[in-house]
Amino acid sequence: MHRTRKATASRTSQAARSLSLALLAAAVALTGCQRGSSNAPAPSTTGPGGCPAVQAEARAAVARAEQSETAWTGPTTGPSAVSGRTIVFVAQTMTNPGVAGVAHGLREAARVIGWQVRVIDGGGSPAGIQAAMGEAVALRPSGIVIGGFDPGSTSQQVAAAGAAGIPLVGWHAVAAPGPSRRPPLFTNVTTRVEDVAGISAQWIIAHSGGRAGVVLFTDASVPFAKRKSDLIRAKLATCAGVRLLAYENIPIPDASSRTPREVASLLARFPGAWTHSVAINDLYFADAAPAFRAAGRKGTGPPFNIGAGDGDPSAFQRINSGQYQSATVPEPLTQQGWQIVDEFNRAFSGRPASGYVAPTHVSTAANSAGATSWDPPGYREAYRRIWGR
């Protein structure tokens, strides 16, 4: 798709080449995203002067997001702890650091409230996730967590859980936070994807001064991730000086094997134009680092890389040590594990979901103070007071 063609002096052949590239780009757009496909747009003209108004808005938004939360803004009231419950966490894949981080927080909170937790790993494949959900329902637990995958891919198991009266709480299961009727989730715990996507793109606009060549990494097989990357593209497009060089669709379970060679190819295709990257998950940059290193690129960029989630410890380590990642928009993973426990406790008590959505944050080497996670203060004490634990 991206073979270099020898230029000729003929105006006719130049016109034919331009028409061919345009038709090819249109065909790619019409075919949509398939598993593991890559969509690199044809070169487009960028504005000569960047985007001053958009830059100013981006700088202000990033400055707000880089501030550390100083007070807990979540729930402070709710039902006291219900005892003797068992929760099954069905993971899309435990190789996804975000999923693993939430599972850790869930276990930590469950120990405090006095519940049992079992984690079943779907292994990242549709068949594996369906089998994991089937196993979870068969265990007849008090509640099941949909951990980072589309409930629609396990519709039969979701229906079986409903028939058995087992409440479901999602983590990144659907696009929006809060309760969901279709699929039937008591609530979905996540940051707002619009906010995460928007601030990721704004960080690139602000950091680049409105002039950037960007590569976007996503997993289009996950609806939540696909929507996030679509929103990032849309926000980047608001700045005329920012050009999307490539849209790389690499499923998360394939990231470790696919990302290094894709990055090597991108470096060959865009040796000078590639200034920034954004990925729907930090793990892509862990897998990209060997290719950057082999190409002799400095760890501090360019390209300057930002992860639009999830803010796992390895991402913070790369950021703090200047190793091929400049920033992340982290989820407060441990806090979200605690929130899942609190949401189940509300469900078991016949109370509505809390409605809490964690605020968006940007972590860099300058504001992380050497931390290896985004762990806002106050939530443990607040939930303990609510539960009476």
PDB file of N, CA, C and O in Angstrom, residues 122-149:
ATOM      1  N   GLY A 122      -9.675 -13.410  30.108  1.00  0.00           N
ATOM      2  CA  GLY A 122     -10.197 -13.777  28.798  1.00  0.00           C
ATOM      3  C   GLY A 122      -9.136 -13.937  27.735  1.00  0.00           C
ATOM      4  O   GLY A 122      -9.433 -14.404  26.627  1.00  0.00           O
ATOM      5  N   GLY A 123      -7.909 -13.531  28.028  1.00  0.00           N
ATOM      6  CA  GLY A 123      -6.806 -13.755  27.103  1.00  0.00           C
ATOM      7  C   GLY A 123      -6.820 -12.896  25.858  1.00  0.00           C
ATOM      8  O   GLY A 123      -5.995 -13.080  24.961  1.00  0.00           O
ATOM      9  N   GLY A 124      -7.765 -11.951  25.752  1.00  0.00           N
ATOM     10  CA  GLY A 124      -7.761 -11.017  24.637  1.00  0.00           C
ATOM     11  C   GLY A 124      -8.443 -11.492  23.374  1.00  0.00           C
ATOM     12  O   GLY A 124      -8.575 -10.726  22.427  1.00  0.00           O
ATOM     13  N   SER A 125      -8.905 -12.736  23.331  1.00  0.00           N
ATOM     14  CA  SER A 125      -9.573 -13.235  22.131  1.00  0.00           C
ATOM     15  C   SER A 125     -11.077 -13.325  22.371  1.00  0.00           C
ATOM     16  O   SER A 125     -11.525 -13.528  23.504  1.00  0.00           O
ATOM     17  N   PRO A 126     -11.900 -13.181  21.316  1.00  0.00           N
ATOM     18  CA  PRO A 126     -13.356 -13.299  21.498  1.00  0.00           C
ATOM     19  C   PRO A 126     -13.773 -14.617  22.137  1.00  0.00           C
ATOM     20  O   PRO A 126     -14.610 -14.639  23.043  1.00  0.00           O
ATOM     21  N   ALA A 127     -13.161 -15.705  21.678  1.00  0.00           N
ATOM     22  CA  ALA A 127     -13.517 -17.011  22.243  1.00  0.00           C
ATOM     23  C   ALA A 127     -13.111 -17.101  23.706  1.00  0.00           C
ATOM     24  O   ALA A 127     -13.860 -17.643  24.547  1.00  0.00           O
ATOM     25  N   GLY A 128     -11.935 -16.567  24.026  1.00  0.00           N
ATOM     26  CA  GLY A 128     -11.472 -16.620  25.410  1.00  0.00           C
ATOM     27  C   GLY A 128     -12.335 -15.783  26.337  1.00  0.00           C
ATOM     28  O   GLY A 128     -12.631 -16.192  27.469  1.00  0.00           O
ATOM     29  N   ILE A 129     -12.748 -14.610  25.864  1.00  0.00           N
ATOM     30  CA  ILE A 129     -13.596 -13.744  26.693  1.00  0.00           C
ATOM     31  C   ILE A 129     -14.968 -14.374  26.891  1.00  0.00           C
ATOM     32  O   ILE A 129     -15.527 -14.345  27.991  1.00  0.00           O
ATOM     33  N   GLN A 130     -15.525 -14.962  25.852  1.00  0.00           N
ATOM     34  CA  GLN A 130     -16.819 -15.638  25.990  1.00  0.00           C
ATOM     35  C   GLN A 130     -16.729 -16.795  26.972  1.00  0.00           C
ATOM     36  O   GLN A 130     -17.621 -16.985  27.814  1.00  0.00           O
ATOM     37  N   ALA A 131     -15.652 -17.568  26.884  1.00  0.00           N
ATOM     38  CA  ALA A 131     -15.475 -18.679  27.812  1.00  0.00           C
ATOM     39  C   ALA A 131     -15.323 -18.176  29.244  1.00  0.00           C
ATOM     40  O   ALA A 131     -15.878 -18.762  30.188  1.00  0.00           O
ATOM     41  N   ALA A 132     -14.576 -17.092  29.419  1.00  0.00           N
ATOM     42  CA  ALA A 132     -14.381 -16.524  30.755  1.00  0.00           C
ATOM     43  C   ALA A 132     -15.708 -16.038  31.336  1.00  0.00           C
ATOM     44  O   ALA A 132     -16.002 -16.244  32.522  1.00  0.00           O
ATOM     45  N   MET A 133     -16.521 -15.377  30.510  1.00  0.00           N
ATOM     46  CA  MET A 133     -17.830 -14.923  30.983  1.00  0.00           C
ATOM     47  C   MET A 133     -18.739 -16.101  31.317  1.00  0.00           C
ATOM     48  O   MET A 133     -19.482 -16.070  32.314  1.00  0.00           O
ATOM     49  N   GLY A 134     -18.677 -17.128  30.505  1.00  0.00           N
ATOM     50  CA  GLY A 134     -19.474 -18.315  30.794  1.00  0.00           C
ATOM     51  C   GLY A 134     -19.080 -18.954  32.116  1.00  0.00           C
ATOM     52  O   GLY A 134     -19.942 -19.365  32.913  1.00  0.00           O
ATOM     53  N   GLU A 135     -17.785 -19.004  32.360  1.00  0.00           N
ATOM     54  CA  GLU A 135     -17.297 -19.555  33.631  1.00  0.00           C
ATOM     55  C   GLU A 135     -17.744 -18.681  34.791  1.00  0.00           C
ATOM     56  O   GLU A 135     -18.139 -19.184  35.856  1.00  0.00           O
ATOM     57  N   ALA A 136     -17.679 -17.361  34.604  1.00  0.00           N
ATOM     58  CA  ALA A 136     -18.086 -16.442  35.670  1.00  0.00           C
ATOM     59  C   ALA A 136     -19.561 -16.627  36.026  1.00  0.00           C
ATOM     60  O   ALA A 136     -19.918 -16.690  37.206  1.00  0.00           O
ATOM     61  N   VAL A 137     -20.427 -16.721  35.039  1.00  0.00           N
ATOM     62  CA  VAL A 137     -21.854 -16.894  35.304  1.00  0.00           C
ATOM     63  C   VAL A 137     -22.104 -18.222  36.007  1.00  0.00           C
ATOM     64  O   VAL A 137     -22.923 -18.311  36.939  1.00  0.00           O
ATOM     65  N   ALA A 138     -21.393 -19.256  35.571  1.00  0.00           N
ATOM     66  CA  ALA A 138     -21.581 -20.582  36.166  1.00  0.00           C
ATOM     67  C   ALA A 138     -21.206 -20.611  37.643  1.00  0.00           C
ATOM     68  O   ALA A 138     -21.736 -21.429  38.411  1.00  0.00           O
ATOM     69  N   LEU A 139     -20.321 -19.733  38.062  1.00  0.00           N
ATOM     70  CA  LEU A 139     -19.924 -19.670  39.475  1.00  0.00           C
ATOM     71  C   LEU A 139     -21.000 -19.061  40.361  1.00  0.00           C
ATOM     72  O   LEU A 139     -20.919 -19.157  41.590  1.00  0.00           O
ATOM     73  N   ARG A 140     -22.000 -18.412  39.761  1.00  0.00           N
ATOM     74  CA  ARG A 140     -23.092 -17.761  40.496  1.00  0.00           C
ATOM     75  C   ARG A 140     -22.564 -16.819  41.589  1.00  0.00           C
ATOM     76  O   ARG A 140     -22.944 -16.902  42.750  1.00  0.00           O
ATOM     77  N   PRO A 141     -21.714 -15.865  41.202  1.00  0.00           N
ATOM     78  CA  PRO A 141     -21.192 -14.929  42.198  1.00  0.00           C
ATOM     79  C   PRO A 141     -22.238 -13.871  42.543  1.00  0.00           C
ATOM     80  O   PRO A 141     -23.308 -13.792  41.920  1.00  0.00           O
ATOM     81  N   SER A 142     -21.907 -13.020  43.474  1.00  0.00           N
ATOM     82  CA  SER A 142     -22.799 -11.911  43.820  1.00  0.00           C
ATOM     83  C   SER A 142     -22.817 -10.861  42.727  1.00  0.00           C
ATOM     84  O   SER A 142     -23.833 -10.176  42.520  1.00  0.00           O
ATOM     85  N   GLY A 143     -21.687 -10.680  42.026  1.00  0.00           N
ATOM     86  CA  GLY A 143     -21.596  -9.701  40.955  1.00  0.00           C
ATOM     87  C   GLY A 143     -20.452 -10.026  40.021  1.00  0.00           C
ATOM     88  O   GLY A 143     -19.513 -10.738  40.393  1.00  0.00           O
ATOM     89  N   ILE A 144     -20.536  -9.520  38.791  1.00  0.00           N
ATOM     90  CA  ILE A 144     -19.506  -9.751  37.779  1.00  0.00           C
ATOM     91  C   ILE A 144     -19.061  -8.409  37.225  1.00  0.00           C
ATOM     92  O   ILE A 144     -19.888  -7.543  36.911  1.00  0.00           O
ATOM     93  N   VAL A 145     -17.747  -8.234  37.080  1.00  0.00           N
ATOM     94  CA  VAL A 145     -17.173  -7.050  36.459  1.00  0.00           C
ATOM     95  C   VAL A 145     -16.853  -7.354  35.007  1.00  0.00           C
ATOM     96  O   VAL A 145     -16.187  -8.348  34.704  1.00  0.00           O
ATOM     97  N   ILE A 146     -17.345  -6.503  34.096  1.00  0.00           N
ATOM     98  CA  ILE A 146     -16.980  -6.574  32.680  1.00  0.00           C
ATOM     99  C   ILE A 146     -15.721  -5.733  32.528  1.00  0.00           C
ATOM    100  O   ILE A 146     -15.777  -4.512  32.446  1.00  0.00           O
ATOM    101  N   GLY A 147     -14.558  -6.379  32.498  1.00  0.00           N
ATOM    102  CA  GLY A 147     -13.281  -5.688  32.607  1.00  0.00           C
ATOM    103  C   GLY A 147     -12.638  -5.351  31.280  1.00  0.00           C
ATOM    104  O   GLY A 147     -11.742  -6.065  30.827  1.00  0.00           O
ATOM    105  N   GLY A 148     -13.085  -4.267  30.629  1.00  0.00           N
ATOM    106  CA  GLY A 148     -12.385  -3.751  29.469  1.00  0.00           C
ATOM    107  C   GLY A 148     -12.758  -4.358  28.136  1.00  0.00           C
ATOM    108  O   GLY A 148     -11.972  -4.298  27.197  1.00  0.00           O
ATOM    109  N   PHE A 149     -13.959  -4.933  28.018  1.00  0.00           N
ATOM    110  CA  PHE A 149     -14.387  -5.473  26.727  1.00  0.00           C
ATOM    111  C   PHE A 149     -15.858  -5.147  26.488  1.00  0.00           C
ATOM    112  O   PHE A 149     -16.587  -4.766  27.405  1.00  0.00           O
TER     113      PHE A 149
END
